[in-house]
CSV table of C-alpha atoms and ligand atoms in Angstrom, one decimal:
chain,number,residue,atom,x,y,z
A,1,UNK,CA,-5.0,2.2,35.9
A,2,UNK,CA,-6.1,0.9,32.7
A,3,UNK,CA,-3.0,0.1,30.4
A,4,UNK,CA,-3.7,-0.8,26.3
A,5,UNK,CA,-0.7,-2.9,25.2
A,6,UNK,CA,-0.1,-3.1,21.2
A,7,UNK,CA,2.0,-6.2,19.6
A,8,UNK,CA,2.0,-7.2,16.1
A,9,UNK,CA,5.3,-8.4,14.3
A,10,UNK,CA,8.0,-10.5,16.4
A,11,UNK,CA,10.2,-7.8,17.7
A,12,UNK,CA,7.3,-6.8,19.6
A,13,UNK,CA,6.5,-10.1,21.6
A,14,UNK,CA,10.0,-10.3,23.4
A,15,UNK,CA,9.5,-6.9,24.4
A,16,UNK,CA,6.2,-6.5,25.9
A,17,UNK,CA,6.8,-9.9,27.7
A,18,UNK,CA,8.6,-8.3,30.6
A,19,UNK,CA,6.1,-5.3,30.4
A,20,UNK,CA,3.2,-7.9,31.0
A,21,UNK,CA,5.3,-9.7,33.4
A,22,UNK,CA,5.7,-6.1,35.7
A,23,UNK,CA,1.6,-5.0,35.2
A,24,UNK,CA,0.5,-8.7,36.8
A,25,UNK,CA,2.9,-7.8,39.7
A,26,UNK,CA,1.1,-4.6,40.8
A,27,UNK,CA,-2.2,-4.4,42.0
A,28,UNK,CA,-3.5,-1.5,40.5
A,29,UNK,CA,-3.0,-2.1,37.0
A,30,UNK,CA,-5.6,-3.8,34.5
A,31,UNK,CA,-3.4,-4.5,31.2
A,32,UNK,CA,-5.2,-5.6,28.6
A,33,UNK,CA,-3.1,-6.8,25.0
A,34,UNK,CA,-4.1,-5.9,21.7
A,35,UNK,CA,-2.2,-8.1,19.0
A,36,UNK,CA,-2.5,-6.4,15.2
A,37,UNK,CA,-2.0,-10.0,13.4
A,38,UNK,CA,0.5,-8.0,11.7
A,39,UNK,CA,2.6,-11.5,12.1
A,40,UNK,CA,0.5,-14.2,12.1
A,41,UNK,CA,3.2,-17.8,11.1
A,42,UNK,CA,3.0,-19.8,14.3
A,43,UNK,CA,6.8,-19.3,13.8
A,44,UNK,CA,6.7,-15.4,13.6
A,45,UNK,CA,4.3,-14.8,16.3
A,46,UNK,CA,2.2,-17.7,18.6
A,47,UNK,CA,5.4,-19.6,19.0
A,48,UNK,CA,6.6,-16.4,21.5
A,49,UNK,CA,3.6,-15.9,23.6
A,50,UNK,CA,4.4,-19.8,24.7
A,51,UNK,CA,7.7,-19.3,25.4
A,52,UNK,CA,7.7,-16.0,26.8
A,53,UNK,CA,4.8,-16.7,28.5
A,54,UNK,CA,3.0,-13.7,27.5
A,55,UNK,CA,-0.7,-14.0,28.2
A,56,UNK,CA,-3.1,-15.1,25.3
A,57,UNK,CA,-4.2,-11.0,23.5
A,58,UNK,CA,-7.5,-9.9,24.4
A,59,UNK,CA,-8.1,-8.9,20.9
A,60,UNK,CA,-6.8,-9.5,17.4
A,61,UNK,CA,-7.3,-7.7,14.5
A,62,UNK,CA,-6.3,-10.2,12.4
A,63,UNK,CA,-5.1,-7.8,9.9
A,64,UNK,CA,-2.1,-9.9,7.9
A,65,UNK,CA,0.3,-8.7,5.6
A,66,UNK,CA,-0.3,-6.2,2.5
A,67,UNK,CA,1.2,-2.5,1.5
A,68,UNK,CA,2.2,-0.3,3.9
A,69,UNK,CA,-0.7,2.1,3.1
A,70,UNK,CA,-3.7,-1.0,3.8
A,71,UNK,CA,-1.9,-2.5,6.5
A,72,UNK,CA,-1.6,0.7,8.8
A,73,UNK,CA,-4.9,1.8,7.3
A,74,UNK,CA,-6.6,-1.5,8.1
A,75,UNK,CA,-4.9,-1.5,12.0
A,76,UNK,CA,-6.3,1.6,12.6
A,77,UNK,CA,-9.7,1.2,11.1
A,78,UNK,CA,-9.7,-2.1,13.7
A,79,UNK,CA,-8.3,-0.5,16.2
A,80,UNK,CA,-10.3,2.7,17.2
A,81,UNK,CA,-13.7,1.3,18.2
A,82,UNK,CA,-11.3,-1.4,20.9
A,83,UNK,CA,-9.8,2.1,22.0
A,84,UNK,CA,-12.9,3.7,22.2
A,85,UNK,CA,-15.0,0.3,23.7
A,86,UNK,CA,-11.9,0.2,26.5
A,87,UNK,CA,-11.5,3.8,26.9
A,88,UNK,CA,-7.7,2.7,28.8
A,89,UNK,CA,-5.8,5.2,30.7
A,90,UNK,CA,-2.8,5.5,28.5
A,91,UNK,CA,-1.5,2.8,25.0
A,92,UNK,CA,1.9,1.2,25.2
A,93,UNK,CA,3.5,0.9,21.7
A,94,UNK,CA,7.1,-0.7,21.2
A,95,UNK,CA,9.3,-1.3,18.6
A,96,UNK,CA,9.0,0.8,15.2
A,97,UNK,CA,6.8,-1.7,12.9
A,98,UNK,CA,3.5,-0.7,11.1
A,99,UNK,CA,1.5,-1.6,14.0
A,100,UNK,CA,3.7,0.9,16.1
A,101,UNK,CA,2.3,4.1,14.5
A,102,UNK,CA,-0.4,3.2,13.1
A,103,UNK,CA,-2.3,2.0,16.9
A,104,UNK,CA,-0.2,5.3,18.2
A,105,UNK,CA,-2.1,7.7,16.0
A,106,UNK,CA,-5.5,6.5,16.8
A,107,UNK,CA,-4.9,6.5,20.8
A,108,UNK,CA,-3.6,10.4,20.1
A,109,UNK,CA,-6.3,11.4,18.3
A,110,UNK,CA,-8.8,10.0,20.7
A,111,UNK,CA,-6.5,12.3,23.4
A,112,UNK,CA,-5.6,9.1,24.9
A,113,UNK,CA,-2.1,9.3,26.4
A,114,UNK,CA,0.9,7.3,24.5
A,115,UNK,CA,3.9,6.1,26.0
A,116,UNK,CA,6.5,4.4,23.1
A,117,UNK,CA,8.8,2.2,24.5
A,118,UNK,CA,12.0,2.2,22.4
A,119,UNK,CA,12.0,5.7,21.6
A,120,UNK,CA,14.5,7.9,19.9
A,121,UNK,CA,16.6,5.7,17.9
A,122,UNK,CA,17.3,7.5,15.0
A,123,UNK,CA,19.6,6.0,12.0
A,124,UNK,CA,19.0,8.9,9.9
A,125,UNK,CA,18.2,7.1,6.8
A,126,UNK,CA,14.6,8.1,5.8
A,127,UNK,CA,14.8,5.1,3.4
A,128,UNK,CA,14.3,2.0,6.0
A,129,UNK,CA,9.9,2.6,7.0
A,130,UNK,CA,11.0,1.7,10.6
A,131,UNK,CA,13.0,5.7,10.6
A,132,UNK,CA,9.6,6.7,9.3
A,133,UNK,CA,7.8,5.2,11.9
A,134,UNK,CA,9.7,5.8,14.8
A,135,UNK,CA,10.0,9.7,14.3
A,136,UNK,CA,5.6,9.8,13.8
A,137,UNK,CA,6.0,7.6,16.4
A,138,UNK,CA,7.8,10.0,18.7
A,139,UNK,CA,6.5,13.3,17.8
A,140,UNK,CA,2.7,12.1,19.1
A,141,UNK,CA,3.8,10.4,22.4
A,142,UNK,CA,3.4,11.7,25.7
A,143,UNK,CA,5.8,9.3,27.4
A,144,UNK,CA,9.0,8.3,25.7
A,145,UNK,CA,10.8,5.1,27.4
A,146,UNK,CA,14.6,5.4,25.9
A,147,UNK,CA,16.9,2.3,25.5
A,148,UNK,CA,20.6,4.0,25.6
A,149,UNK,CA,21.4,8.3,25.4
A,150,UNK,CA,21.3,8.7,21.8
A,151,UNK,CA,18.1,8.4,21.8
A,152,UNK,CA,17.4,11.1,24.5
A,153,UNK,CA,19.4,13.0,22.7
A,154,UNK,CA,18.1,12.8,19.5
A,155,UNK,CA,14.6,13.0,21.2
A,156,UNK,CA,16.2,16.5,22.6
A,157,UNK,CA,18.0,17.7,19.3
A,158,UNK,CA,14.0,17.3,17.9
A,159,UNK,CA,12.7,19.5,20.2
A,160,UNK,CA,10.8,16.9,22.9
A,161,UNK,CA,10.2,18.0,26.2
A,162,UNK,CA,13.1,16.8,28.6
A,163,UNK,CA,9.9,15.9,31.2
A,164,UNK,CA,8.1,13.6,28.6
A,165,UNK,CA,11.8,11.6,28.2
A,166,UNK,CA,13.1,8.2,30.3
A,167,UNK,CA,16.4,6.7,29.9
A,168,UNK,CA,15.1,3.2,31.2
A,169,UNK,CA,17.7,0.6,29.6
A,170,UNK,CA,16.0,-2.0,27.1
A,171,UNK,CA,12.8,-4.6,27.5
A,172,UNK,CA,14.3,-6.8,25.4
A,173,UNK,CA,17.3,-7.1,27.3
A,174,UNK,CA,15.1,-7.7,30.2
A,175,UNK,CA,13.5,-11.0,27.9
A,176,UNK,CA,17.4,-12.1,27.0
A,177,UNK,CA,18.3,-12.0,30.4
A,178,UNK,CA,15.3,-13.7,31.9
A,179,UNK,CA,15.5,-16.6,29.5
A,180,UNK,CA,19.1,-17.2,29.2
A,181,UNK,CA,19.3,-20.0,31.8
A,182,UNK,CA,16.5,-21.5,30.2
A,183,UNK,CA,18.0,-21.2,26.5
A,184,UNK,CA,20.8,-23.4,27.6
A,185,UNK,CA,18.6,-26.4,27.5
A,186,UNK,CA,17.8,-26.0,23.7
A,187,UNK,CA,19.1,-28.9,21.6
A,188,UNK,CA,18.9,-26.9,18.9
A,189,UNK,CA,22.8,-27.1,17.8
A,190,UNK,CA,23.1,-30.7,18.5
A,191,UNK,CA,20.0,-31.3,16.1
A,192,UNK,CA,21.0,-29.2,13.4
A,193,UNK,CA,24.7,-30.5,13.6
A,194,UNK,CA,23.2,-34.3,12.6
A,195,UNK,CA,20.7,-32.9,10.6
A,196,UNK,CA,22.8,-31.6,8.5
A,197,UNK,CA,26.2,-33.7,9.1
A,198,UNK,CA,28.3,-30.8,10.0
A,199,UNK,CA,31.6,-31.1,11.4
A,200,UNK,CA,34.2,-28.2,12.4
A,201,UNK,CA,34.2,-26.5,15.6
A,202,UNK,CA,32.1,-23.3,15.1
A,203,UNK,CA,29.5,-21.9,13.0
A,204,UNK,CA,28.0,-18.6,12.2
A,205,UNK,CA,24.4,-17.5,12.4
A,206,UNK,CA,22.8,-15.2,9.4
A,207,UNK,CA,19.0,-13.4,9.6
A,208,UNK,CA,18.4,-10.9,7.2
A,209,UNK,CA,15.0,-9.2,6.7
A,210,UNK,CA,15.4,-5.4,5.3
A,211,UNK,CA,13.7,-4.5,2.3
A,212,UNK,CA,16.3,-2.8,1.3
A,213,UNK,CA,18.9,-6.2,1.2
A,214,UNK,CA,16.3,-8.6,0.4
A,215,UNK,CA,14.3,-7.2,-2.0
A,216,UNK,CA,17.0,-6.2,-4.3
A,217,UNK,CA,18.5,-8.4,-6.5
A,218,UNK,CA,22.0,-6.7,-6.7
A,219,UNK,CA,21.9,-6.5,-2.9
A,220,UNK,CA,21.6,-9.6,-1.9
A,221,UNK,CA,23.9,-11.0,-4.6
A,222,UNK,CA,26.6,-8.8,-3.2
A,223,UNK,CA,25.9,-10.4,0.2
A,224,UNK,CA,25.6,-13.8,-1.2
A,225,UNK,CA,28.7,-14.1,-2.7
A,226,UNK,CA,30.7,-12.8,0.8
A,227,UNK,CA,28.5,-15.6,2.2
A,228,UNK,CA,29.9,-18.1,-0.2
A,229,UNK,CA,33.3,-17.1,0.9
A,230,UNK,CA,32.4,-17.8,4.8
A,231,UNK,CA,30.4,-20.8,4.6
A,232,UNK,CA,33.7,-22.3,3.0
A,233,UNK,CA,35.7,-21.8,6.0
A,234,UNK,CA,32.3,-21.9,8.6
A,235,UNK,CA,28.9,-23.9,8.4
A,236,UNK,CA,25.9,-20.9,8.1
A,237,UNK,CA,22.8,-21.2,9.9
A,238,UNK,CA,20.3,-19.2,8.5
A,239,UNK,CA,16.5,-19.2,10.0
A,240,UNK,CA,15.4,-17.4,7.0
A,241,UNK,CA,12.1,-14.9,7.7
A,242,UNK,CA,9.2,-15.1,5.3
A,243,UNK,CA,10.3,-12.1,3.3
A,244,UNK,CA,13.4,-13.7,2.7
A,245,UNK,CA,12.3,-16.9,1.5
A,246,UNK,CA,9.9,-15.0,-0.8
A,247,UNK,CA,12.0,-12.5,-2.1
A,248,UNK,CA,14.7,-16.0,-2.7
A,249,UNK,CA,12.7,-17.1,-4.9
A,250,UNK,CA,10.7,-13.9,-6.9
A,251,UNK,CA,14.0,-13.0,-7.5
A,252,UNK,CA,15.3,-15.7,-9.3
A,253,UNK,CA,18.4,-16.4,-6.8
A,254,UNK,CA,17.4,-20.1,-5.1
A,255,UNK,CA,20.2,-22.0,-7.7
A,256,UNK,CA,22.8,-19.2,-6.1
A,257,UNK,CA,21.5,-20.2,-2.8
A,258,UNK,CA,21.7,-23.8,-3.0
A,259,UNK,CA,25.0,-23.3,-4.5
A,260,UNK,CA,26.6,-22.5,-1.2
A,261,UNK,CA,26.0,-26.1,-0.1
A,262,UNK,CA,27.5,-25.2,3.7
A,263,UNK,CA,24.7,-22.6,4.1
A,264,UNK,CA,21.9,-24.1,5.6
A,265,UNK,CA,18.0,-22.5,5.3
A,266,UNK,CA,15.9,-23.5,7.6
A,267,UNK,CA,12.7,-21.9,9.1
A,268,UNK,CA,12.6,-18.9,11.8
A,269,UNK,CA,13.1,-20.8,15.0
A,270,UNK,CA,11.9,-20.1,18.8
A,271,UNK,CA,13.3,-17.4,20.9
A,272,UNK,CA,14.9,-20.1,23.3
A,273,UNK,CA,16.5,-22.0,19.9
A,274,UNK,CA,17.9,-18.6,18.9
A,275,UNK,CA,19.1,-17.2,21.9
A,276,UNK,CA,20.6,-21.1,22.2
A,277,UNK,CA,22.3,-20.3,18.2
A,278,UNK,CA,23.6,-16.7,19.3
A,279,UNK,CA,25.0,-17.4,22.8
A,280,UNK,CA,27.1,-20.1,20.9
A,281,UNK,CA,27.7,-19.1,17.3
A,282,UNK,CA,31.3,-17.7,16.5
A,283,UNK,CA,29.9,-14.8,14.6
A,284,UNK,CA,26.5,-13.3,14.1
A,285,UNK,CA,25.7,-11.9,10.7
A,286,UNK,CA,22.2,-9.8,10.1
A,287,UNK,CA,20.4,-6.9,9.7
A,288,UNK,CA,18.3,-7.0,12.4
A,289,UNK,CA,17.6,-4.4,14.7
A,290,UNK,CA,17.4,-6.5,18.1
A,291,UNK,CA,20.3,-9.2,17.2
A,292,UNK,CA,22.5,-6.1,17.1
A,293,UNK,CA,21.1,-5.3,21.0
A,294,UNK,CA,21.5,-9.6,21.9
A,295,UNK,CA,25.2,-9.9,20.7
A,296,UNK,CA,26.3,-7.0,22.3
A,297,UNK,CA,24.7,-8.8,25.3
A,298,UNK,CA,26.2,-11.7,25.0
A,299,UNK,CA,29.6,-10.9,23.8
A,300,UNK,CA,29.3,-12.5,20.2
A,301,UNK,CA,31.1,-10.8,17.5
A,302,UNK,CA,28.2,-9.2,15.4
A,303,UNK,CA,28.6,-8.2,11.6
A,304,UNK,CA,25.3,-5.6,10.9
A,305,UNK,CA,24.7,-5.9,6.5
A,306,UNK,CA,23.4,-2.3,6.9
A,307,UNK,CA,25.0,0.9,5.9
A,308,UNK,CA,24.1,2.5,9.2
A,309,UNK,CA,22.6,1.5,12.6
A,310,UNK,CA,19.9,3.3,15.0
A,311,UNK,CA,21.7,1.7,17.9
A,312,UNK,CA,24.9,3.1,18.4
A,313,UNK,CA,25.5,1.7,21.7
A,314,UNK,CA,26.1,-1.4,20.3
A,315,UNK,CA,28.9,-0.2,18.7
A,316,UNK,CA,30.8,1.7,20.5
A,317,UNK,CA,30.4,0.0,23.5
A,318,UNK,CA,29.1,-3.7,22.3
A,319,UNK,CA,30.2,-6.4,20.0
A,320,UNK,CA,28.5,-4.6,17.1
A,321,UNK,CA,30.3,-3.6,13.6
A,322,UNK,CA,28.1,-1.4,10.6
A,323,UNK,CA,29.9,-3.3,7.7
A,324,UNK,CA,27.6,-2.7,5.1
A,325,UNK,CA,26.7,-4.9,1.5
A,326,UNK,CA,29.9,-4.5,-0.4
A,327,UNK,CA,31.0,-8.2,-0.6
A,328,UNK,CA,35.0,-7.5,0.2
A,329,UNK,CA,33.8,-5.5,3.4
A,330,UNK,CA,31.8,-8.2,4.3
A,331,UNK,CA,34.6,-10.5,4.1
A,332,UNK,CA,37.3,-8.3,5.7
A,333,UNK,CA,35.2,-7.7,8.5
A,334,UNK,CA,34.7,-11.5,9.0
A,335,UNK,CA,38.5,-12.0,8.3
A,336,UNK,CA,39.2,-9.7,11.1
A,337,UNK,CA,37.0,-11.2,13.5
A,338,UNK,CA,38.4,-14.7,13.0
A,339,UNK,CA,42.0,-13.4,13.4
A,340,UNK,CA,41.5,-12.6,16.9
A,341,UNK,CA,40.9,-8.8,16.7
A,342,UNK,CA,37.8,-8.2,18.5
A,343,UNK,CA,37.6,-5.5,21.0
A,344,UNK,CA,35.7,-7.0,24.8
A,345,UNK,CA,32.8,-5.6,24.6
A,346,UNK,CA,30.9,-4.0,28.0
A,347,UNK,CA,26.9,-4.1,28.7
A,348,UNK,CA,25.0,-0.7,28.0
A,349,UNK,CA,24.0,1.5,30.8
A,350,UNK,CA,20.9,0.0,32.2
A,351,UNK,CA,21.3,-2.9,30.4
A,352,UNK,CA,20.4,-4.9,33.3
A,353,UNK,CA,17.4,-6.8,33.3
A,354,UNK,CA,15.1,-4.1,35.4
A,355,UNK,CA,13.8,-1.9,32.3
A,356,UNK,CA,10.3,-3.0,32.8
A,357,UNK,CA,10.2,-2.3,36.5
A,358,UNK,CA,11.5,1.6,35.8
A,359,UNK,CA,9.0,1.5,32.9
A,360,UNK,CA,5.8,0.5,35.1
A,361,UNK,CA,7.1,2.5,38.1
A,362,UNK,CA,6.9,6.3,35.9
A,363,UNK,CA,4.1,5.2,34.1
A,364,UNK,CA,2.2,4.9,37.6
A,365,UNK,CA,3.9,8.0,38.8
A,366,UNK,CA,2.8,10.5,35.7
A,367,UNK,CA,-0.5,8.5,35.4
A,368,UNK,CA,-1.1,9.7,39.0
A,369,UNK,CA,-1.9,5.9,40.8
A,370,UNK,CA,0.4,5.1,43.4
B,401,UD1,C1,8.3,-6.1,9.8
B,401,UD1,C2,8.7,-4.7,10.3
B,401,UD1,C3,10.2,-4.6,10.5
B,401,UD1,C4,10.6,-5.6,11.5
B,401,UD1,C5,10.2,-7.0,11.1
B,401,UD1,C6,10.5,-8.0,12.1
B,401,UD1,C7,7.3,-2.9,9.3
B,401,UD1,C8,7.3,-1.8,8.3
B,401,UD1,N1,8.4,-3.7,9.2
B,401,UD1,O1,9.0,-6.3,8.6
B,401,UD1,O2,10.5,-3.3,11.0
B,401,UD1,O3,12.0,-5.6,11.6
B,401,UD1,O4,8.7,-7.0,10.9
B,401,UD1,O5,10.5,-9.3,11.7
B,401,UD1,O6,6.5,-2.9,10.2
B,401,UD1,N2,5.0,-12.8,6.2
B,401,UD1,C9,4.6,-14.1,6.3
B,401,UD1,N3,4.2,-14.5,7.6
B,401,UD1,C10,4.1,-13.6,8.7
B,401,UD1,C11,4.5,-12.3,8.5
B,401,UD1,C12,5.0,-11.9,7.3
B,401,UD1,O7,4.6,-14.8,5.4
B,401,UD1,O8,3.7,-14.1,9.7
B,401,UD1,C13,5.5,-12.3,4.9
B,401,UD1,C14,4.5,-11.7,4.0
B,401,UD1,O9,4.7,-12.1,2.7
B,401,UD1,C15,4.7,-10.2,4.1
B,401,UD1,C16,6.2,-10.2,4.4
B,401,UD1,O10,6.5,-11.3,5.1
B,401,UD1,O11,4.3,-9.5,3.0
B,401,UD1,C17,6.6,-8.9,5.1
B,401,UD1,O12,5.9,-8.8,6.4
B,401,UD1,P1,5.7,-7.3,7.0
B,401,UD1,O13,5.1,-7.5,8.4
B,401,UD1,O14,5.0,-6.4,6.0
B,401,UD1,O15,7.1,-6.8,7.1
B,401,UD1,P2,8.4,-7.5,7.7
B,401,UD1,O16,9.4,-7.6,6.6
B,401,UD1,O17,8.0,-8.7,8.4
B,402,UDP,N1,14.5,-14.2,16.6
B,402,UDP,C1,13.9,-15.4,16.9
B,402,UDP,N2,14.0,-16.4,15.9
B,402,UDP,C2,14.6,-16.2,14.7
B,402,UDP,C3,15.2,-15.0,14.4
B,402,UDP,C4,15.1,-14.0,15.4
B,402,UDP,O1,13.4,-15.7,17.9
B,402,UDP,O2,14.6,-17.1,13.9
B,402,UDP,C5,14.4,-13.1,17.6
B,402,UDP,C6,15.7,-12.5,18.0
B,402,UDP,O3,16.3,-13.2,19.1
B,402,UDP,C7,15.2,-11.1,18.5
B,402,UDP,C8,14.0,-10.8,17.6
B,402,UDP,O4,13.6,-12.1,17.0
B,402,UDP,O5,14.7,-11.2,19.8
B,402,UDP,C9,14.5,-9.9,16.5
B,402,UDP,O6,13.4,-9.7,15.6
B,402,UDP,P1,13.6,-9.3,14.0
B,402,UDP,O7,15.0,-9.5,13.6
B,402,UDP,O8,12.5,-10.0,13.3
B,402,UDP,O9,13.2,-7.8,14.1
B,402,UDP,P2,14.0,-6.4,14.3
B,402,UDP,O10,14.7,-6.5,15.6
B,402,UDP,O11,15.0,-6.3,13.1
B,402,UDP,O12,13.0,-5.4,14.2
């Protein structure tokens, strides 16, 4: 069986890394990786497939950043003559990014089968392009690979075929738990303690990367100034992603950054270095989709700067809290967290390091190769 693999932006890497992992492991398989260049930083992307270990992509479109409109027009344009010169048995598309939908409605229009790994997380806020994504996303795949129930069930509430949905547990779990031994030699907090002459006993970890925080001035102000509160009491750590930086400075807010002098900025680091800064911050503050997923994992309080989440799991079972932007939320959230009252949080159903496995297995059985 012929399997077409699509990466292009970071979330992506850690979770076809297990899926690659499982393919090599079965003789019948031929997996061949197709990397969009929607990423392209050695920090946002080659850094990944060296730690992860994913094999080198067979192809790359090369396609870089630009509007929404050119950059899923320009994937697509690259895409279809690999699809058609590989004719593969089915595409495996993760994740909810550009390169998600826009290699997902090629493969469906050339009537070649599309599984979506990650499928039917909804946050029902047609605002964030990743809602937008996922539900095109969903509506054209043959195979849907779900992370925790809500997504079956919003997969069901739409109208999907019950037969064409998988509750499988998560990929990306699968990475975090494969790697977590290893992380533990990262000297990433040591280093960044003398680089930057901390001292205390804790810290807290910040990403933030949503258009809708970081490419508004008033919204990221708002944030801002609850960070100024916490870095008073907490050195931040922030690896900042290219957005961020950008939008730091096209908006005119680097002097209110540098103002919060216990707020350090520093580059995206490796997934090791990462995993390393979660597993042993006291509090993780972002917007990120997957960080929500990690924390819950590894039992780390987690603040989400959203208004909503497409993960629920992590919430009401995980380490997870939808706080929002308003600055005194932000800060009461944080207070509550340091005061003791954090709930234990317990590991998703199928959150157990075998996602891949269950993934490969169906996609062999409803492929018909056994
Ligand atoms: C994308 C995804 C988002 C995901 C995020 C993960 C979409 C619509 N968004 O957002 O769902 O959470 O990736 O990180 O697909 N840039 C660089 N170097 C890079 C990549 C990007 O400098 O290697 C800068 C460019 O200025 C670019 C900007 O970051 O314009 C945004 O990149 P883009 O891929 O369009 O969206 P992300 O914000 O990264
Ligand atoms: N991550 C990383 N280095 C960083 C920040 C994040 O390796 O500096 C990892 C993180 O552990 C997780 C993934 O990147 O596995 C999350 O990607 P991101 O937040 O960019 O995307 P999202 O999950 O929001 O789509």
């Amino acid at each position: 069986m012929k399997i077409l693999n699509v990466v292009g932006a970071r979330p992506n890497f850690m979770k076809i890394a297990p899926l690659m992992a499982e393919y090599s492991r079965r003789d019948n398989i031929h997996a061949i990786l197709v990397h969009t260049g929607q990423h392209y930083d050695d920090t946002m992307s080659h850094l990944f497939f060296e730690e992860l270990g994913i094999p080198k992509p067979d192809i790359n479109l090369g396609v870089g950043s630009c509007s929404h409109a050119v950059q899923t027009a320009e994937i697509m344009k690259r895409f279809e003559p690999v699809l058609i010169g590989h004719k593969p048995d089915v595409v495996v598309v993760v994740g909810d990014v550009n390169s998600t939908i826009a290699c997902g409605l090629v493969a469906t229009k050339l009537g070649i089968k599309l599984a979506h790994v990650e499928a039917g997380l909804r946050s029902f806020d047609r605002s964030m392009p990743e809602e937008i994504n996922r539900i095109l996303t969903d509506i054209i795949s043959d195979l849907l690979f779900c992370t925790e129930q809500a997504g079956v069930d919003n997969l069901l509430a739409e109208g999907v075929a019950s037969e064409k949905i998988h509750l499988v547990g998560h990929v990306m779990i699968d990475t975090l738990l494969s790697h977590l031994k290893r992380s533990w030699q990262s000297t990433i907090v040591e280093d960044l303690w003398r680089q930057y002459c901390l001292d205390g006993d804790g810290f807290a970890v910040l990403t933030l990367h949503r258009p809708s925080n970081v490419d508004d001035p008033v919204v990221f102000s708002r944030i801002l100034d609850a960070l100024n509160i916490i870095q008073k009491d907490l050195p931040i750590l922030f690896p900042a992603h290219p957005r961020t930086r950008k939008s730091i400075s096209s908006l005119g807010l680097q002097a209110k950054v540098e103002r919060l002098t216990n707020l350090h900025l520093m580059e995206p680091v490796g997934y090791l270095d990462f995993l390393k800064l979660q597993a042993t911050a006291k509090i993780v503050l972002t917007d990120s989709g997957g960080i929500q997923e990690e924390t819950t994992i590894l039992k780390v309080p987690c603040i989400t700067l959203r208004e909503n989440t497409e993960r629920p799991v992590t919430v009401s079972l995980g380490s997870n809290q939808v706080v929002g932007t308003d600055t005194e939320k932000i800060i009461a959230a944080y207070r509550k967290i340091t005061s003791g009252k954090f709930k234990e949080p317990q590991v998703p159903p199928l959150w157990d390091g075998h996602a891949a496995e269950r993934i490969v297995s169906i996609l062999e059985e409803k492929l018909g190769v056994c």
